[in-house]
């Protein structure tokens, strides 16, 4: 469940905790990859979306990931971010079937090309996870 922001905990600490829970290693890799080119931006990624928005109390993490997967699918040009959030959706309790349905729903509002691209992104994430599980590297 989400946590209401507290005054004792910094935005960064709250964001780090949320990022780790939601995106796991995939999110940490994104932040780390930004650290050498734009360390301030890497910090903003932790503080604003994860420290401020994801930690708001009135919407659960599962619902937030449904919205995020739908939005990134609809954009049609954010495959790397979509893949991270497909993993995040799985991390917070979405099933593969639910993720596929979320993406298919976007065909109505964002068009078939966006939905097809989203489905291919999901296929890649699922295959990568299956490969990790088969090799014993699942977390």
mmCIF file of C-alpha atoms in Angstrom:
data_model
loop_
_atom_site.group_PDB
_atom_site.id
_atom_site.type_symbol
_atom_site.label_atom_id
_atom_site.label_comp_id
_atom_site.label_asym_id
_atom_site.label_seq_id
_atom_site.Cartn_x
_atom_site.Cartn_y
_atom_site.Cartn_z
ATOM 1 C CA UNK A 1 0.000 0.000 0.000
ATOM 2 C CA UNK A 2 1.092 3.590 -0.408
ATOM 3 C CA UNK A 3 2.385 5.648 2.452
ATOM 4 C CA UNK A 4 1.250 9.152 3.255
ATOM 5 C CA UNK A 5 4.184 11.561 3.179
ATOM 6 C CA UNK A 6 5.633 12.307 6.565
ATOM 7 C CA UNK A 7 7.520 15.381 7.613
ATOM 8 C CA UNK A 8 10.276 13.312 9.239
ATOM 9 C CA UNK A 9 11.166 11.467 6.049
ATOM 10 C CA UNK A 10 12.760 13.352 3.159
ATOM 11 C CA UNK A 11 11.272 13.261 -0.324
ATOM 12 C CA UNK A 12 14.406 11.514 -1.514
ATOM 13 C CA UNK A 13 14.308 8.794 1.174
ATOM 14 C CA UNK A 14 10.583 8.252 0.630
ATOM 15 C CA UNK A 15 11.174 8.131 -3.131
ATOM 16 C CA UNK A 16 14.048 5.657 -2.816
ATOM 17 C CA UNK A 17 11.874 3.346 -0.750
ATOM 18 C CA UNK A 18 8.974 3.602 -3.221
ATOM 19 C CA UNK A 19 11.227 3.180 -6.269
ATOM 20 C CA UNK A 20 12.767 0.052 -4.804
ATOM 21 C CA UNK A 21 9.377 -1.452 -3.963
ATOM 22 C CA UNK A 22 7.700 -0.568 -7.248
ATOM 23 C CA UNK A 23 10.364 -0.778 -9.946
ATOM 24 C CA UNK A 24 13.035 -2.813 -8.182
ATOM 25 C CA UNK A 25 16.296 -3.206 -10.043
ATOM 26 C CA UNK A 26 14.867 -1.871 -13.315
ATOM 27 C CA UNK A 27 14.100 1.502 -11.736
ATOM 28 C CA UNK A 28 17.413 1.632 -9.939
ATOM 29 C CA UNK A 29 19.178 1.004 -13.284
ATOM 30 C CA UNK A 30 17.338 3.933 -14.878
ATOM 31 C CA UNK A 31 18.360 6.276 -12.060
ATOM 32 C CA UNK A 32 21.943 5.001 -12.096
ATOM 33 C CA UNK A 33 22.173 5.477 -15.872
ATOM 34 C CA UNK A 34 21.244 9.153 -15.453
ATOM 35 C CA UNK A 35 23.672 9.818 -12.592
ATOM 36 C CA UNK A 36 26.723 10.527 -14.756
ATOM 37 C CA UNK A 37 25.009 12.782 -17.295
ATOM 38 C CA UNK A 38 22.347 14.487 -15.153
ATOM 39 C CA UNK A 39 22.671 13.713 -11.427
ATOM 40 C CA UNK A 40 20.135 16.393 -10.512
ATOM 41 C CA UNK A 41 17.601 14.850 -12.912
ATOM 42 C CA UNK A 42 18.250 11.402 -11.422
ATOM 43 C CA UNK A 43 17.412 12.881 -8.017
ATOM 44 C CA UNK A 44 14.246 14.509 -9.421
ATOM 45 C CA UNK A 45 13.119 11.108 -10.772
ATOM 46 C CA UNK A 46 13.342 9.756 -7.239
ATOM 47 C CA UNK A 47 11.845 12.755 -5.449
ATOM 48 C CA UNK A 48 8.920 13.848 -7.612
ATOM 49 C CA UNK A 49 7.275 10.770 -9.139
ATOM 50 C CA UNK A 50 8.212 8.339 -6.391
ATOM 51 C CA UNK A 51 8.662 10.529 -3.309
ATOM 52 C CA UNK A 52 5.685 12.794 -3.968
ATOM 53 C CA UNK A 53 3.175 11.226 -6.367
ATOM 54 C CA UNK A 54 3.457 7.458 -5.844
ATOM 55 C CA UNK A 55 3.361 7.935 -2.058
ATOM 56 C CA UNK A 56 0.064 9.798 -2.010
ATOM 57 C CA UNK A 57 -2.500 7.837 0.017
ATOM 58 C CA UNK A 58 -5.662 7.898 -2.117
ATOM 59 C CA UNK A 59 -4.643 5.521 -4.897
ATOM 60 C CA UNK A 60 -2.888 2.184 -4.460
ATOM 61 C CA UNK A 61 0.309 1.185 -6.229
ATOM 62 C CA UNK A 62 -1.516 -1.395 -8.350
ATOM 63 C CA UNK A 63 -3.925 1.268 -9.624
ATOM 64 C CA UNK A 64 -1.092 3.716 -10.216
ATOM 65 C CA UNK A 65 0.699 1.149 -12.361
ATOM 66 C CA UNK A 66 -2.471 0.463 -14.361
ATOM 67 C CA UNK A 67 -2.661 4.190 -15.127
ATOM 68 C CA UNK A 68 1.043 4.391 -15.911
ATOM 69 C CA UNK A 69 1.051 1.385 -18.237
ATOM 70 C CA UNK A 70 -1.989 2.793 -20.040
ATOM 71 C CA UNK A 71 -0.444 6.254 -20.384
ATOM 72 C CA UNK A 72 2.921 5.001 -21.604
ATOM 73 C CA UNK A 73 1.205 2.688 -24.086
ATOM 74 C CA UNK A 74 -0.940 5.555 -25.355
ATOM 75 C CA UNK A 75 2.122 7.761 -25.850
ATOM 76 C CA UNK A 76 3.408 5.194 -28.305
ATOM 77 C CA UNK A 77 7.001 6.428 -28.076
ATOM 78 C CA UNK A 78 8.091 5.378 -24.597
ATOM 79 C CA UNK A 79 8.944 1.678 -24.948
ATOM 80 C CA UNK A 80 11.875 1.691 -22.481
ATOM 81 C CA UNK A 81 9.762 3.359 -19.790
ATOM 82 C CA UNK A 82 6.804 1.102 -20.601
ATOM 83 C CA UNK A 83 8.962 -1.985 -20.077
ATOM 84 C CA UNK A 84 10.089 -0.721 -16.667
ATOM 85 C CA UNK A 85 6.472 -0.108 -15.674
ATOM 86 C CA UNK A 86 5.274 -3.460 -16.992
ATOM 87 C CA UNK A 87 7.819 -4.987 -14.597
ATOM 88 C CA UNK A 88 6.587 -2.634 -11.899
ATOM 89 C CA UNK A 89 3.011 -3.720 -12.552
ATOM 90 C CA UNK A 90 4.027 -7.321 -12.032
ATOM 91 C CA UNK A 91 5.896 -6.286 -8.858
ATOM 92 C CA UNK A 92 2.766 -4.707 -7.364
ATOM 93 C CA UNK A 93 0.379 -7.526 -8.183
ATOM 94 C CA UNK A 94 -0.829 -7.175 -11.756
ATOM 95 C CA UNK A 95 -1.004 -10.402 -13.724
ATOM 96 C CA UNK A 96 0.345 -10.791 -17.231
ATOM 97 C CA UNK A 97 -3.212 -11.152 -18.502
ATOM 98 C CA UNK A 98 -4.240 -7.889 -16.826
ATOM 99 C CA UNK A 99 -1.260 -6.070 -18.349
ATOM 100 C CA UNK A 100 -2.135 -7.401 -21.804
ATOM 101 C CA UNK A 101 -5.756 -6.239 -21.343
ATOM 102 C CA UNK A 102 -4.624 -2.761 -20.213
ATOM 103 C CA UNK A 103 -2.486 -2.444 -23.326
ATOM 104 C CA UNK A 104 -5.213 -3.802 -25.618
ATOM 105 C CA UNK A 105 -7.671 -1.269 -24.153
ATOM 106 C CA UNK A 106 -5.405 1.502 -25.416
ATOM 107 C CA UNK A 107 -6.082 0.444 -29.023
ATOM 108 C CA UNK A 108 -9.468 2.136 -28.628
ATOM 109 C CA UNK A 109 -8.017 5.454 -27.453
ATOM 110 C CA UNK A 110 -4.477 5.567 -28.811
ATOM 111 C CA UNK A 111 -4.766 3.414 -31.932
ATOM 112 C CA UNK A 112 -3.606 0.013 -33.022
ATOM 113 C CA UNK A 113 0.050 0.971 -33.611
ATOM 114 C CA UNK A 114 0.442 2.142 -29.999
ATOM 115 C CA UNK A 115 -1.248 -0.998 -28.686
ATOM 116 C CA UNK A 116 0.828 -3.278 -30.933
ATOM 117 C CA UNK A 117 4.034 -1.582 -29.771
ATOM 118 C CA UNK A 118 2.885 -1.951 -26.165
ATOM 119 C CA UNK A 119 2.128 -5.636 -26.650
ATOM 120 C CA UNK A 120 5.578 -6.211 -28.107
ATOM 121 C CA UNK A 121 7.099 -4.433 -25.098
ATOM 122 C CA UNK A 122 5.108 -6.685 -22.762
ATOM 123 C CA UNK A 123 6.180 -9.753 -24.742
ATOM 124 C CA UNK A 124 9.845 -8.753 -24.280
ATOM 125 C CA UNK A 125 9.417 -8.227 -20.532
ATOM 126 C CA UNK A 126 7.607 -11.536 -20.081
ATOM 127 C CA UNK A 127 10.237 -13.403 -22.137
ATOM 128 C CA UNK A 128 13.069 -11.831 -20.147
ATOM 129 C CA UNK A 129 11.401 -12.847 -16.890
ATOM 130 C CA UNK A 130 10.834 -16.380 -18.185
ATOM 131 C CA UNK A 131 14.512 -16.542 -19.142
ATOM 132 C CA UNK A 132 15.582 -15.397 -15.684
ATOM 133 C CA UNK A 133 13.329 -17.933 -14.018
ATOM 134 C CA UNK A 134 14.586 -20.718 -16.273
ATOM 135 C CA UNK A 135 18.184 -19.878 -15.418
ATOM 136 C CA UNK A 136 17.454 -19.606 -11.701
ATOM 137 C CA UNK A 137 18.067 -15.853 -11.521
ATOM 138 C CA UNK A 138 14.528 -14.821 -10.586
ATOM 139 C CA UNK A 139 14.249 -12.415 -7.715
#
